[in-house]
Amino acid sequence: MAVAVVNSALSLYDTEYAVTANAATSSVIDEVEVFTVTPTKAGHKVSILMTNAAGHGAYTWSIPVGALWAGDTLTALTGSIAAGATEVIQVASGKHLSAAGTYAITLTPASGKRLLTDHAAVMEVLETV
C-alpha cells in the first residue's frame, strides 16, 4: 500500500501553522506501507515526525539512499518508533532524494500487527521553505 504525504510548509518566522497528519492505510497484518514525500523545491529542509500508539510494540522505518550521489558509499536511514512515542528525523535531501524528487519512507509493523489499527501510525512532514 502507499500513502502520498501532504507536507506542511513553514515559510514565515513567528507564525503558527497547521500540521497535516498522514495516517497509515494498511489494516493487513504484517503488511509494509510506503509513504511518499514530495518536497516542493530542492534544498528545502524536511523534518519527518512519526507517531506510534501505545501497547503494540515498535514499528520500523527506512529511507533508501537517493539516486543523486555518485562515488560515496551511503546506506539507508533506518530506525524504529517505540510504542506510545512520536519521534522526528531531519532528512539530508542530497543523500536520500530519489531521481523523481521524492523520499520513499517504508514503515514495517511489529510482527503480527497492523500499521493502521494496531500502531495507528501517523506521519507528519514539516518542510521549511
PDB file of C-alpha atoms in Angstrom:
ATOM      1  CA  MET A   1       0.000   0.000   0.000  1.00  0.00           C
ATOM      2  CA  ALA A   2       1.095   3.577  -0.499  1.00  0.00           C
ATOM      3  CA  VAL A   3       0.367   6.936   1.074  1.00  0.00           C
ATOM      4  CA  ALA A   4       1.016  10.193  -0.802  1.00  0.00           C
ATOM      5  CA  VAL A   5       2.066  12.518   2.006  1.00  0.00           C
ATOM      6  CA  VAL A   6       0.718  16.059   2.285  1.00  0.00           C
ATOM      7  CA  ASN A   7       3.549  18.304   3.520  1.00  0.00           C
ATOM      8  CA  SER A   8       3.090  21.144   5.976  1.00  0.00           C
ATOM      9  CA  ALA A   9       5.059  24.091   4.579  1.00  0.00           C
ATOM     10  CA  LEU A  10       6.617  26.522   7.049  1.00  0.00           C
ATOM     11  CA  SER A  11       7.516  29.749   5.248  1.00  0.00           C
ATOM     12  CA  LEU A  12       7.484  32.582   7.816  1.00  0.00           C
ATOM     13  CA  TYR A  13       9.091  33.039  11.215  1.00  0.00           C
ATOM     14  CA  ASP A  14       6.883  33.710  14.260  1.00  0.00           C
ATOM     15  CA  THR A  15       3.861  32.220  12.500  1.00  0.00           C
ATOM     16  CA  GLU A  16       1.598  29.395  13.639  1.00  0.00           C
ATOM     17  CA  TYR A  17       0.919  26.641  11.090  1.00  0.00           C
ATOM     18  CA  ALA A  18      -1.485  23.711  10.959  1.00  0.00           C
ATOM     19  CA  VAL A  19       0.215  20.333  10.559  1.00  0.00           C
ATOM     20  CA  THR A  20      -1.268  17.644   8.312  1.00  0.00           C
ATOM     21  CA  ALA A  21      -1.404  14.138   9.791  1.00  0.00           C
ATOM     22  CA  ASN A  22      -0.927  11.421   7.154  1.00  0.00           C
ATOM     23  CA  ALA A  23      -2.268   8.153   8.564  1.00  0.00           C
ATOM     24  CA  ALA A  24      -1.296   4.652   7.541  1.00  0.00           C
ATOM     25  CA  THR A  25      -3.991   2.914   5.499  1.00  0.00           C
ATOM     26  CA  SER A  26      -2.991  -0.749   5.818  1.00  0.00           C
ATOM     27  CA  SER A  27      -5.132  -2.913   8.079  1.00  0.00           C
ATOM     28  CA  VAL A  28      -3.436  -6.140   6.937  1.00  0.00           C
ATOM     29  CA  ILE A  29      -1.288  -7.987   9.483  1.00  0.00           C
ATOM     30  CA  ASP A  30       2.474  -7.635   8.780  1.00  0.00           C
ATOM     31  CA  GLU A  31       1.942  -5.511   5.652  1.00  0.00           C
ATOM     32  CA  VAL A  32       4.523  -2.801   4.983  1.00  0.00           C
ATOM     33  CA  GLU A  33       3.459   0.600   3.714  1.00  0.00           C
ATOM     34  CA  VAL A  34       5.379   3.209   1.719  1.00  0.00           C
ATOM     35  CA  PHE A  35       4.825   6.903   2.409  1.00  0.00           C
ATOM     36  CA  THR A  36       5.932   9.126  -0.497  1.00  0.00           C
ATOM     37  CA  VAL A  37       7.105  12.613   0.440  1.00  0.00           C
ATOM     38  CA  THR A  38       7.439  15.186  -2.353  1.00  0.00           C
ATOM     39  CA  PRO A  39       9.273  18.376  -1.359  1.00  0.00           C
ATOM     40  CA  THR A  40       8.021  21.478  -3.170  1.00  0.00           C
ATOM     41  CA  LYS A  41      11.545  22.616  -4.065  1.00  0.00           C
ATOM     42  CA  ALA A  42      15.045  21.158  -3.984  1.00  0.00           C
ATOM     43  CA  GLY A  43      17.087  22.236  -0.999  1.00  0.00           C
ATOM     44  CA  HIS A  44      14.199  22.742   1.409  1.00  0.00           C
ATOM     45  CA  LYS A  45      14.700  21.287   4.876  1.00  0.00           C
ATOM     46  CA  VAL A  46      12.365  18.367   5.527  1.00  0.00           C
ATOM     47  CA  SER A  47      11.623  17.014   9.008  1.00  0.00           C
ATOM     48  CA  ILE A  48       9.536  13.868   9.360  1.00  0.00           C
ATOM     49  CA  LEU A  49       7.573  13.133  12.539  1.00  0.00           C
ATOM     50  CA  MET A  50       6.325   9.579  13.078  1.00  0.00           C
ATOM     51  CA  THR A  51       3.858   8.536  15.784  1.00  0.00           C
ATOM     52  CA  ASN A  52       3.081   5.089  17.197  1.00  0.00           C
ATOM     53  CA  ALA A  53       0.196   4.200  19.503  1.00  0.00           C
ATOM     54  CA  ALA A  54       0.865   2.601  22.885  1.00  0.00           C
ATOM     55  CA  GLY A  55       0.654  -1.106  23.599  1.00  0.00           C
ATOM     56  CA  HIS A  56       1.626  -2.836  20.341  1.00  0.00           C
ATOM     57  CA  GLY A  57       5.415  -2.663  20.194  1.00  0.00           C
ATOM     58  CA  ALA A  58       7.697  -0.672  17.936  1.00  0.00           C
ATOM     59  CA  TYR A  59       7.370  -0.361  14.187  1.00  0.00           C
ATOM     60  CA  THR A  60      10.411   0.211  11.986  1.00  0.00           C
ATOM     61  CA  TRP A  61      11.060   2.722   9.221  1.00  0.00           C
ATOM     62  CA  SER A  62      13.600   3.067   6.424  1.00  0.00           C
ATOM     63  CA  ILE A  63      14.538   5.654   3.807  1.00  0.00           C
ATOM     64  CA  PRO A  64      16.700   4.372   0.924  1.00  0.00           C
ATOM     65  CA  VAL A  65      19.749   6.107  -0.486  1.00  0.00           C
ATOM     66  CA  GLY A  66      18.794   8.551  -3.241  1.00  0.00           C
ATOM     67  CA  ALA A  67      19.878   8.481  -6.864  1.00  0.00           C
ATOM     68  CA  LEU A  68      21.808  11.748  -6.791  1.00  0.00           C
ATOM     69  CA  TRP A  69      25.035  10.704  -5.043  1.00  0.00           C
ATOM     70  CA  ALA A  70      27.941   9.295  -7.027  1.00  0.00           C
ATOM     71  CA  GLY A  71      31.114   7.774  -5.667  1.00  0.00           C
ATOM     72  CA  ASP A  72      30.190   7.760  -1.978  1.00  0.00           C
ATOM     73  CA  THR A  73      29.179   4.649  -0.106  1.00  0.00           C
ATOM     74  CA  LEU A  74      25.927   5.560   1.600  1.00  0.00           C
ATOM     75  CA  THR A  75      23.433   3.472   3.497  1.00  0.00           C
ATOM     76  CA  ALA A  76      19.719   3.716   4.014  1.00  0.00           C
ATOM     77  CA  LEU A  77      18.426   5.531   7.075  1.00  0.00           C
ATOM     78  CA  THR A  78      16.679   3.133   9.428  1.00  0.00           C
ATOM     79  CA  GLY A  79      15.110   3.289  12.832  1.00  0.00           C
ATOM     80  CA  SER A  80      12.135   2.359  14.944  1.00  0.00           C
ATOM     81  CA  ILE A  81       9.347   4.194  16.717  1.00  0.00           C
ATOM     82  CA  ALA A  82       8.646   2.854  20.205  1.00  0.00           C
ATOM     83  CA  ALA A  83       5.095   2.188  21.361  1.00  0.00           C
ATOM     84  CA  GLY A  84       3.484   5.374  22.631  1.00  0.00           C
ATOM     85  CA  ALA A  85       6.142   7.628  21.076  1.00  0.00           C
ATOM     86  CA  THR A  86       6.467  10.377  18.496  1.00  0.00           C
ATOM     87  CA  GLU A  87       9.917  10.833  17.008  1.00  0.00           C
ATOM     88  CA  VAL A  88      11.385  13.165  14.370  1.00  0.00           C
ATOM     89  CA  ILE A  89      14.186  12.983  11.813  1.00  0.00           C
ATOM     90  CA  GLN A  90      15.514  15.757   9.585  1.00  0.00           C
ATOM     91  CA  VAL A  91      16.430  14.202   6.238  1.00  0.00           C
ATOM     92  CA  ALA A  92      19.581  15.130   4.287  1.00  0.00           C
ATOM     93  CA  SER A  93      17.988  15.814   0.920  1.00  0.00           C
ATOM     94  CA  GLY A  94      21.079  15.206  -1.191  1.00  0.00           C
ATOM     95  CA  LYS A  95      21.581  11.747   0.273  1.00  0.00           C
ATOM     96  CA  HIS A  96      18.039  10.414   0.146  1.00  0.00           C
ATOM     97  CA  LEU A  97      16.111  12.246  -2.592  1.00  0.00           C
ATOM     98  CA  SER A  98      15.224   9.951  -5.493  1.00  0.00           C
ATOM     99  CA  ALA A  99      15.713  10.866  -9.153  1.00  0.00           C
ATOM    100  CA  ALA A 100      11.954  11.573  -9.206  1.00  0.00           C
ATOM    101  CA  GLY A 101      12.414  14.199  -6.466  1.00  0.00           C
ATOM    102  CA  THR A 102      10.722  12.203  -3.700  1.00  0.00           C
ATOM    103  CA  TYR A 103      11.538  10.366  -0.490  1.00  0.00           C
ATOM    104  CA  ALA A 104      10.104   6.857  -0.094  1.00  0.00           C
ATOM    105  CA  ILE A 105       9.689   6.007   3.588  1.00  0.00           C
ATOM    106  CA  THR A 106       8.808   2.393   4.317  1.00  0.00           C
ATOM    107  CA  LEU A 107       7.043   1.553   7.585  1.00  0.00           C
ATOM    108  CA  THR A 108       7.038  -2.047   8.795  1.00  0.00           C
ATOM    109  CA  PRO A 109       4.718  -3.080  11.647  1.00  0.00           C
ATOM    110  CA  ALA A 110       5.764  -5.190  14.605  1.00  0.00           C
ATOM    111  CA  SER A 111       5.274  -8.914  13.975  1.00  0.00           C
ATOM    112  CA  GLY A 112       1.588  -9.840  13.873  1.00  0.00           C
ATOM    113  CA  LYS A 113       0.487  -6.175  13.930  1.00  0.00           C
ATOM    114  CA  ARG A 114      -1.186  -3.717  11.539  1.00  0.00           C
ATOM    115  CA  LEU A 115       0.019  -0.171  10.853  1.00  0.00           C
ATOM    116  CA  LEU A 116      -3.483   1.348  10.729  1.00  0.00           C
ATOM    117  CA  THR A 117      -5.357  -0.360  13.547  1.00  0.00           C
ATOM    118  CA  ASP A 118      -2.653  -1.539  15.983  1.00  0.00           C
ATOM    119  CA  HIS A 119       0.066   1.095  15.640  1.00  0.00           C
ATOM    120  CA  ALA A 120      -2.228   3.933  14.475  1.00  0.00           C
ATOM    121  CA  ALA A 121       0.876   5.033  12.548  1.00  0.00           C
ATOM    122  CA  VAL A 122       0.871   8.696  11.544  1.00  0.00           C
ATOM    123  CA  MET A 123       3.475  10.670   9.623  1.00  0.00           C
ATOM    124  CA  GLU A 124       3.709  14.461   9.614  1.00  0.00           C
ATOM    125  CA  VAL A 125       6.139  16.246   7.306  1.00  0.00           C
ATOM    126  CA  LEU A 126       7.388  19.753   8.021  1.00  0.00           C
ATOM    127  CA  GLU A 127       9.033  21.468   5.059  1.00  0.00           C
ATOM    128  CA  THR A 128      10.885  24.708   5.743  1.00  0.00           C
ATOM    129  CA  VAL A 129      10.526  26.851   2.623  1.00  0.00           C
TER     130      VAL A 129
END
